[in-house]
Amino acid sequence: MKKIIAFAGSNSKKSINKQLVTYASSLLGGIEVSVLDLNDYPLPIYGIDKEIEEGVPENAAIFLEKIKEADGIAVSLAEHNGNFTVAFKNIIDWMSRIEQKIWHNKPMLLLSTSPGGRGGASSMAIAKNGFPHMGANVIADFSLPKFYDNFNDGRIVNEEFNEEIKEAVTTFQKAV
């Protein structure tokens, strides 16, 4: 059976992006899904001095290994001030010290959401531009605007957006 990992690029315990990626993952059929939480992989803030003095933390290697073991990756990007969250950027920085191409050309479903009308568009654009340089194979993407208006009880309640995410998930699943 194929296996994917799914996670939010956020360390919020009530992450709306974790809710979105969990919902998207539930739409996959016949695939084993492991939903990861960045809080389970605490890391110090990356810095070259820290790396020289202490080496790469084990949690970065563990997370990278989970990527390697997966057949696909679903990630939903939170946005802070128009960019990735510190927690997400930090784990990327640490993993890239082990291997530059951290995504290992795995099929990727790229998601984002936010309370606002742009749905995390800035972080999505950064990822779509930068992730391929880190070995990403972005197969499909979906952005949900106005999370609190369009998501309730663990699912997207706006039917137009729900059809869009289903199409993205189907495209992703075919690639996995």
Coordinates of N, CA and C in Angstrom, one line a residue:
M1 N 0.8 -1.2 0.0 CA 0.0 0.0 0.0 C 0.9 1.2 0.0
K2 N 0.5 2.2 -0.8 CA 1.2 3.5 -0.9 C 1.0 4.2 0.5
K3 N 2.1 5.0 0.8 CA 2.0 5.8 2.1 C 2.4 7.2 1.8
I4 N 1.6 8.1 2.4 CA 1.9 9.5 2.3 C 2.1 10.1 3.7
I5 N 2.8 11.2 3.8 CA 2.8 12.0 5.0 C 2.1 13.3 4.7
A6 N 1.4 13.7 5.7 CA 0.6 15.0 5.6 C 1.0 15.8 6.8
F7 N 1.2 17.1 6.6 CA 1.4 18.0 7.8 C 1.1 19.4 7.4
A8 N 1.0 20.2 8.4 CA 0.8 21.7 8.3 C 2.2 22.3 8.5
G9 N 2.4 23.4 7.8 CA 3.6 24.2 8.0 C 3.4 25.2 9.1
S10 N 3.0 24.7 10.3 CA 2.6 25.5 11.4 C 2.8 24.7 12.7
N11 N 3.1 25.4 13.8 CA 3.2 24.7 15.1 C 2.1 25.1 16.0
S12 N 1.0 25.7 15.4 CA -0.2 26.1 16.2 C -0.9 24.8 16.6
K13 N -1.3 24.7 17.8 CA -2.1 23.5 18.3 C -3.5 23.5 17.7
K14 N -4.0 24.6 17.2 CA -5.3 24.7 16.6 C -5.2 25.1 15.1
S15 N -4.1 24.7 14.5 CA -3.8 25.1 13.1 C -4.9 24.8 12.2
I16 N -5.3 25.8 11.5 CA -6.4 25.7 10.4 C -5.7 24.9 9.2
N17 N -4.4 25.1 9.1 CA -3.8 24.4 8.0 C -3.7 22.9 8.3
K18 N -3.5 22.5 9.5 CA -3.6 21.1 9.9 C -5.0 20.5 9.6
Q19 N -6.0 21.3 10.0 CA -7.3 20.9 9.7 C -7.6 20.6 8.2
L20 N -7.0 21.6 7.4 CA -7.2 21.4 5.9 C -6.5 20.2 5.4
V21 N -5.2 20.0 5.8 CA -4.4 18.9 5.2 C -5.0 17.6 5.7
T22 N -5.5 17.6 6.9 CA -6.2 16.3 7.4 C -7.4 16.0 6.6
Y23 N -8.2 17.0 6.3 CA -9.4 16.8 5.5 C -9.0 16.3 4.1
A24 N -8.0 17.0 3.5 CA -7.6 16.6 2.1 C -7.1 15.1 2.2
S25 N -6.4 14.8 3.2 CA -5.9 13.4 3.3 C -7.0 12.4 3.5
S26 N -8.1 12.8 4.1 CA -9.2 11.9 4.3 C -9.9 11.5 3.0
L27 N -9.6 12.3 1.9 CA -10.2 12.1 0.6 C -9.5 11.1 -0.2
L28 N -8.3 10.7 0.3 CA -7.5 9.7 -0.4 C -8.0 8.3 -0.1
G29 N -8.1 7.5 -1.1 CA -8.6 6.1 -1.0 C -7.4 5.2 -1.2
G30 N -7.4 4.1 -0.4 CA -6.4 3.1 -0.6 C -4.9 3.5 -0.3
I31 N -4.8 4.6 0.4 CA -3.4 5.1 0.7 C -3.3 5.2 2.2
E32 N -2.2 4.8 2.8 CA -1.9 4.9 4.2 C -1.5 6.4 4.5
V33 N -2.1 7.1 5.4 CA -1.8 8.5 5.6 C -1.3 8.6 7.1
S34 N -0.1 9.2 7.2 CA 0.4 9.6 8.5 C 0.4 11.1 8.6
V35 N -0.4 11.7 9.5 CA -0.5 13.1 9.7 C 0.5 13.5 10.8
L36 N 1.5 14.2 10.4 CA 2.6 14.6 11.3 C 2.3 16.0 11.9
D37 N 2.9 16.3 13.0 CA 2.8 17.6 13.7 C 4.2 18.1 14.0
L38 N 4.5 19.3 13.5 CA 5.8 19.9 13.7 C 6.2 20.0 15.2
N39 N 5.1 20.1 16.1 CA 5.4 20.1 17.5 C 6.1 18.9 18.0
D40 N 6.0 17.8 17.3 CA 6.6 16.5 17.7 C 8.1 16.4 17.3
Y41 N 8.5 17.5 16.6 CA 9.9 17.5 16.2 C 10.6 18.9 16.5
P42 N 10.7 19.1 17.8 CA 11.2 20.4 18.3 C 12.7 20.6 17.8
L43 N 13.0 21.8 17.4 CA 14.4 22.1 16.9 C 14.8 23.5 17.4
P44 N 16.1 23.6 17.7 CA 16.5 25.0 18.0 C 16.5 25.8 16.7
I45 N 16.5 27.1 16.9 CA 16.5 28.0 15.7 C 17.8 27.8 14.9
Y46 N 17.7 27.6 13.6 CA 18.9 27.3 12.8 C 19.8 28.5 12.9
G47 N 21.1 28.1 12.9 CA 22.2 29.1 12.8 C 23.4 28.3 12.5
I48 N 24.3 28.9 11.7 CA 25.5 28.2 11.3 C 26.4 27.9 12.6
D49 N 26.5 28.8 13.5 CA 27.2 28.6 14.7 C 26.7 27.4 15.5
K50 N 25.4 27.4 15.6 CA 24.7 26.3 16.3 C 25.0 24.9 15.7
E51 N 25.0 24.9 14.3 CA 25.3 23.7 13.6 C 26.8 23.3 13.8
I52 N 27.7 24.2 13.7 CA 29.1 23.9 13.9 C 29.3 23.4 15.3
E53 N 28.7 24.0 16.3 CA 28.9 23.6 17.7 C 28.3 22.3 18.1
E54 N 27.1 22.1 17.6 CA 26.3 20.9 18.1 C 25.9 20.0 17.0
G55 N 26.1 20.3 15.7 CA 25.7 19.4 14.7 C 24.2 19.6 14.4
V56 N 23.7 18.8 13.4 CA 22.3 18.8 13.0 C 21.5 18.0 14.1
P57 N 20.4 18.6 14.6 CA 19.6 17.9 15.6 C 19.0 16.6 15.0
E58 N 18.8 15.6 15.9 CA 18.2 14.4 15.5 C 16.8 14.5 14.9
N59 N 16.0 15.4 15.4 CA 14.7 15.6 14.9 C 14.6 16.0 13.5
A60 N 15.6 16.8 13.0 CA 15.6 17.1 11.6 C 15.9 15.9 10.7
A61 N 16.8 15.0 11.2 CA 17.0 13.8 10.4 C 15.8 12.8 10.5
I62 N 15.1 12.8 11.6 CA 14.0 11.9 11.7 C 12.9 12.4 10.8
F63 N 12.6 13.7 10.7 CA 11.6 14.2 9.8 C 12.0 14.0 8.4
L64 N 13.2 14.2 8.0 CA 13.7 14.0 6.7 C 13.5 12.5 6.3
E65 N 13.8 11.6 7.2 CA 13.6 10.2 7.0 C 12.1 9.8 6.7
K66 N 11.2 10.5 7.4 CA 9.8 10.3 7.1 C 9.5 10.7 5.7
I67 N 10.1 11.8 5.2 CA 9.9 12.2 3.8 C 10.4 11.1 2.9
K68 N 11.6 10.6 3.1 CA 12.2 9.6 2.3 C 11.3 8.4 2.2
E69 N 10.7 8.0 3.3 CA 10.0 6.7 3.4 C 8.6 6.8 2.7
A70 N 8.1 8.1 2.5 CA 6.8 8.3 2.0 C 6.8 8.2 0.5
D71 N 5.6 7.8 -0.1 CA 5.4 7.8 -1.5 C 4.9 9.2 -2.0
G72 N 4.4 10.0 -1.1 CA 3.9 11.3 -1.4 C 3.9 12.2 -0.2
I73 N 3.7 13.5 -0.4 CA 3.7 14.5 0.6 C 2.5 15.4 0.4
A74 N 1.7 15.6 1.4 CA 0.7 16.7 1.4 C 1.0 17.7 2.5
V75 N 1.2 18.9 2.1 CA 1.6 19.9 3.1 C 0.7 21.1 2.9
S76 N 0.2 21.7 4.0 CA -0.6 22.9 4.0 C 0.1 24.0 4.7
L77 N 0.3 25.1 4.0 CA 1.2 26.1 4.4 C 0.5 27.3 5.2
A78 N 0.8 27.5 6.4 CA 0.3 28.6 7.1 C 1.1 29.8 6.6
E79 N 0.6 31.0 6.9 CA 1.3 32.2 6.4 C 1.4 33.2 7.6
H80 N 2.6 33.6 7.8 CA 2.8 34.7 8.8 C 3.5 35.9 8.1
N81 N 2.9 37.0 8.1 CA 3.5 38.2 7.5 C 3.9 37.9 6.0
G82 N 3.1 37.2 5.3 CA 3.4 37.0 3.9 C 4.4 35.9 3.6
N83 N 4.8 35.1 4.6 CA 5.8 34.1 4.4 C 5.5 32.8 5.2
F84 N 6.4 31.8 5.1 CA 6.2 30.6 5.9 C 6.3 31.0 7.4
T85 N 5.8 30.1 8.2 CA 6.0 30.3 9.7 C 7.4 30.0 10.0
V86 N 7.8 30.5 11.1 CA 9.2 30.2 11.6 C 9.4 28.7 11.8
A87 N 8.4 28.0 12.4 CA 8.6 26.6 12.7 C 8.8 25.8 11.4
F88 N 8.1 26.1 10.3 CA 8.2 25.4 9.1 C 9.6 25.8 8.4
K89 N 9.9 27.1 8.3 CA 11.1 27.5 7.7 C 12.3 26.9 8.4
N90 N 12.2 26.8 9.8 CA 13.3 26.2 10.6 C 13.6 24.7 10.3
I91 N 12.5 24.0 10.2 CA 12.7 22.5 9.9 C 13.3 22.3 8.5
I92 N 12.8 23.2 7.5 CA 13.4 23.1 6.2 C 14.9 23.4 6.2
D93 N 15.2 24.5 6.9 CA 16.6 24.9 7.0 C 17.5 23.8 7.6
W94 N 17.0 23.2 8.7 CA 17.8 22.1 9.3 C 17.9 20.9 8.4
M95 N 16.8 20.5 7.8 CA 16.9 19.3 6.9 C 17.8 19.6 5.7
S96 N 17.8 20.8 5.2 CA 18.6 21.1 4.0 C 20.1 21.0 4.3
R97 N 20.5 21.0 5.6 CA 21.9 20.9 6.0 C 22.3 19.4 5.9
I98 N 21.3 18.5 5.9 CA 21.6 17.1 5.7 C 21.6 16.8 4.2
E99 N 20.6 17.2 3.5 CA 20.5 17.0 2.0 C 19.8 18.2 1.4
Q100 N 20.3 18.7 0.3 CA 19.8 19.9 -0.3 C 18.4 19.7 -0.9
K101 N 18.2 18.5 -1.5 CA 16.9 18.2 -2.2 C 16.0 17.4 -1.2
I102 N 15.5 18.2 -0.2 CA 14.8 17.5 0.9 C 13.5 16.8 0.5
W103 N 12.9 17.3 -0.6 CA 11.6 16.7 -0.9 C 11.7 15.4 -1.7
H104 N 12.9 15.1 -2.2 CA 13.2 13.8 -2.8 C 12.3 13.5 -4.0
N105 N 11.9 14.5 -4.7 CA 11.1 14.3 -6.0 C 9.8 13.6 -5.7
K106 N 9.3 13.6 -4.5 CA 8.1 12.9 -4.1 C 6.9 13.7 -4.7
P107 N 5.9 13.0 -5.2 CA 4.7 13.8 -5.6 C 4.2 14.6 -4.4
M108 N 3.9 15.9 -4.6 CA 3.5 16.8 -3.5 C 2.1 17.4 -3.8
L109 N 1.2 17.4 -2.8 CA 0.0 18.2 -2.8 C 0.3 19.4 -2.0
L110 N 0.2 20.5 -2.5 CA 0.5 21.8 -1.9 C -0.8 22.5 -1.6
L111 N -1.1 22.8 -0.3 CA -2.3 23.4 0.2 C -1.9 24.7 1.0
S112 N -2.9 25.5 1.1 CA -2.8 26.7 2.0 C -4.2 27.2 2.3
T113 N -4.3 27.8 3.5 CA -5.5 28.5 3.9 C -5.2 29.6 4.9
S114 N -6.1 30.5 5.0 CA -6.0 31.6 6.0 C -7.3 32.1 6.3
P115 N -7.5 32.9 7.4 CA -8.8 33.5 7.7 C -9.2 34.6 6.6
G116 N -8.2 35.1 5.9 CA -8.4 36.2 4.9 C -8.8 35.7 3.5
G117 N -9.1 36.6 2.7 CA -9.6 36.3 1.4 C -8.5 35.8 0.4
R118 N -7.2 35.9 0.8 CA -6.2 35.4 -0.2 C -5.8 33.9 0.1
G119 N -6.2 33.4 1.2 CA -6.0 32.0 1.5 C -4.6 31.5 1.6
G120 N -3.7 32.4 2.0 CA -2.3 32.0 2.1 C -1.6 32.1 0.8
A121 N -2.0 32.9 -0.1 CA -1.5 33.0 -1.5 C 0.0 33.4 -1.5
S122 N 0.5 34.2 -0.5 CA 1.9 34.6 -0.5 C 2.8 33.4 -0.2
S123 N 2.4 32.6 0.8 CA 3.3 31.5 1.1 C 3.2 30.4 0.1
M124 N 2.0 30.3 -0.6 CA 1.8 29.3 -1.7 C 2.7 29.7 -2.8
A125 N 2.8 31.0 -3.2 CA 3.6 31.4 -4.3 C 5.1 31.2 -4.0
I126 N 5.5 31.4 -2.8 CA 6.9 31.2 -2.4 C 7.2 29.7 -2.5
A127 N 6.3 28.9 -2.0 CA 6.6 27.4 -2.1 C 6.6 26.9 -3.6
K128 N 5.7 27.4 -4.4 CA 5.6 26.9 -5.8 C 6.9 27.4 -6.5
N129 N 7.4 28.5 -6.2 CA 8.6 29.0 -6.8 C 9.9 28.3 -6.2
G130 N 10.0 28.1 -4.9 CA 11.2 27.6 -4.3 C 11.3 26.1 -4.1
F131 N 10.2 25.4 -3.8 CA 10.3 24.0 -3.5 C 10.9 23.2 -4.6
P132 N 10.6 23.4 -5.9 CA 11.3 22.6 -7.0 C 12.8 22.7 -6.9
H133 N 13.4 23.7 -6.4 CA 14.8 23.8 -6.2 C 15.3 22.9 -5.1
M134 N 14.4 22.5 -4.2 CA 14.7 21.6 -3.1 C 14.2 20.2 -3.4
G135 N 13.9 19.9 -4.7 CA 13.5 18.5 -5.0 C 12.1 18.2 -5.0
A136 N 11.2 19.3 -5.0 CA 9.8 19.1 -4.9 C 9.2 18.7 -6.3
N137 N 8.2 17.9 -6.3 CA 7.5 17.5 -7.5 C 6.0 17.9 -7.2
V138 N 5.7 19.2 -7.3 CA 4.4 19.7 -7.0 C 3.4 19.2 -8.1
I139 N 2.5 18.3 -7.7 CA 1.6 17.7 -8.7 C 0.3 18.6 -8.7
A140 N -0.2 19.0 -7.6 CA -1.4 19.8 -7.5 C -1.4 20.8 -6.4
D141 N -2.2 21.8 -6.5 CA -2.2 22.8 -5.3 C -3.7 23.3 -5.2
F142 N -3.9 23.7 -4.0 CA -5.3 24.3 -3.7 C -5.1 25.2 -2.5
S143 N -5.8 26.4 -2.7 CA -5.8 27.4 -1.6 C -7.2 27.7 -1.2
L144 N -7.5 27.6 0.1 CA -8.9 27.9 0.6 C -8.9 29.3 1.3
P145 N -9.6 30.2 0.7 CA -9.7 31.6 1.3 C -10.8 31.5 2.4
K146 N -10.7 32.5 3.3 CA -11.7 32.7 4.4 C -12.1 31.4 5.1
F147 N -11.1 30.8 5.7 CA -11.2 29.5 6.3 C -12.5 29.4 7.1
Y148 N -12.7 30.3 8.0 CA -13.8 30.2 9.0 C -15.2 30.3 8.3
D149 N -15.3 30.9 7.1 CA -16.5 30.9 6.4 C -16.7 29.6 5.5
N150 N -15.6 29.0 5.1 CA -15.7 27.9 4.2 C -15.4 26.5 4.7
F151 N -15.1 26.4 6.0 CA -14.7 25.1 6.6 C -15.4 25.0 7.9
N152 N -16.0 23.8 8.1 CA -16.8 23.6 9.4 C -16.9 22.1 9.6
D153 N -16.9 21.7 10.8 CA -17.1 20.3 11.2 C -16.1 19.3 10.4
G154 N -14.9 19.8 10.3 CA -13.9 19.0 9.7 C -13.9 18.8 8.2
R155 N -14.7 19.7 7.5 CA -14.7 19.6 6.0 C -15.0 21.0 5.4
I156 N -14.7 21.1 4.1 CA -15.0 22.3 3.4 C -16.5 22.3 3.1
V157 N -17.2 23.4 3.5 CA -18.7 23.5 3.4 C -19.1 24.2 2.1
N158 N -18.2 25.0 1.5 CA -18.5 25.6 0.2 C -18.3 24.6 -0.9
E159 N -19.3 24.2 -1.6 CA -19.3 23.1 -2.5 C -18.3 23.4 -3.7
E160 N -18.2 24.6 -4.1 CA -17.3 24.9 -5.2 C -15.9 24.7 -4.8
F161 N -15.5 25.1 -3.6 CA -14.2 24.8 -3.1 C -14.0 23.4 -2.8
N162 N -15.0 22.7 -2.3 CA -14.9 21.3 -2.1 C -14.6 20.5 -3.3
E163 N -15.3 20.8 -4.4 CA -15.0 20.2 -5.7 C -13.6 20.4 -6.2
E164 N -13.1 21.7 -5.9 CA -11.7 22.0 -6.3 C -10.7 21.2 -5.6
I165 N -10.9 21.0 -4.3 CA -9.9 20.3 -3.5 C -10.0 18.8 -3.9
K166 N -11.2 18.3 -4.1 CA -11.3 16.9 -4.6 C -10.5 16.6 -5.9
E167 N -10.6 17.6 -6.8 CA -9.9 17.5 -8.1 C -8.4 17.5 -7.8
A168 N -7.9 18.3 -6.9 CA -6.5 18.4 -6.6 C -6.0 17.1 -5.9
V169 N -6.8 16.6 -5.0 CA -6.5 15.3 -4.3 C -6.5 14.2 -5.3
T170 N -7.4 14.1 -6.2 CA -7.5 13.0 -7.2 C -6.2 13.1 -8.1
T171 N -5.8 14.3 -8.6 CA -4.6 14.5 -9.4 C -3.4 14.0 -8.6
F172 N -3.3 14.4 -7.4 CA -2.2 14.0 -6.5 C -2.2 12.4 -6.3
Q173 N -3.3 11.9 -6.0 CA -3.4 10.4 -5.8 C -2.9 9.6 -7.0
K174 N -3.3 10.1 -8.2 CA -2.9 9.4 -9.4 C -1.4 9.4 -9.6
A175 N -0.7 10.4 -9.1 CA 0.7 10.6 -9.2 C 1.5 9.7 -8.2
V176 N 0.8 9.5 -7.0 CA 1.4 8.7 -6.0 C 1.4 7.2 -6.4

